[in-house]
Amino acid sequence: MTLPILYTLRQCPYAIRARLGLRLAELDVEIRDISLKDKPAEMLAVTPKGTVPLLVLNNGDYIDESLNIMIWALSQHDPQNLLLSDNCHLFTDMINLIARNDCKYIATLEHYKANTRYHNPDVAIYRNLCRSFLDDLEARLNKHRFFMCDSPSVADYAILPFIRQFSHVERQWFRHAPYPRLQAWLEQHYQDPIFSKVMEKRPFWQPSSLIKSHHKEIV
């Protein structure tokens, strides 16, 4: 039986999120790292949207939203109970927290990144707007080890790639920022073998026909 196929980009935070979900669900998938400058025809044949992540299932259906990929994967197998299926109250709070990340924080983060890149004077404004979300995360981590409770949930892994992105914008500033719990939380994820596996560098995927053709030219 063929495996589901994930088209992905190594450093894209949405793609990192999808890979985390699949890894945490312990599902076997074929990972295809692509270049956005040379999108495979096989990928575009599934959907012309041409974005990553894109998970193509065995029956030909596909999922092209990172959070939906996470939830689909963990609905198949959730060995760590990351969906908090036994606690309706925490589940609702978790979904609301992810929604804040996706609907408000990420847009602000994009402005923060752009203003920093082009040395615009509004950097501090957008950094502070991002901090309203980070303040909430820090407060949560003052109460328990992870965002929802003392064990990780989907919220930790869904938000992780975007906190990682924030920490890279002004590394020196973040290193000295008043977020000791969040910094420790981030470092804990970095040291997790699951994250290391998800971030492994792979060569860009090529169809087998192109690989064979290239091999013949070399020979």
Short mmCIF file of C-alpha atoms in Angstrom, two decimals, residues 141 159-168 174 180-192 195:
data_model
loop_
_atom_site.label_atom_id
_atom_site.label_comp_id
_atom_site.label_asym_id
_atom_site.label_seq_id
_atom_site.Cartn_x
_atom_site.Cartn_y
_atom_site.Cartn_z
CA LEU A 141 3.93 28.67 31.62
CA ILE A 159 2.35 27.50 18.07
CA LEU A 160 5.99 26.36 18.34
CA PRO A 161 7.07 27.20 14.75
CA PHE A 162 5.82 30.78 15.12
CA ILE A 163 7.50 31.41 18.48
CA ARG A 164 10.64 30.02 16.88
CA GLN A 165 10.20 32.56 14.07
CA PHE A 166 9.74 35.41 16.51
CA SER A 167 12.90 34.44 18.39
CA HIS A 168 14.90 34.64 15.14
CA PHE A 174 14.76 37.81 22.52
CA PRO A 180 12.37 33.00 30.97
CA ARG A 181 9.63 30.37 30.91
CA LEU A 182 8.97 30.76 27.20
CA GLN A 183 12.69 30.65 26.42
CA ALA A 184 13.05 27.45 28.47
CA TRP A 185 9.95 25.98 26.77
CA LEU A 186 11.46 26.74 23.35
CA GLU A 187 14.81 25.23 24.30
CA GLN A 188 13.06 22.13 25.61
CA HIS A 189 11.44 21.63 22.21
CA TYR A 190 14.75 22.19 20.44
CA GLN A 191 16.29 19.40 22.51
CA ASP A 192 13.42 17.02 21.75
CA PHE A 195 11.83 18.32 16.61
#
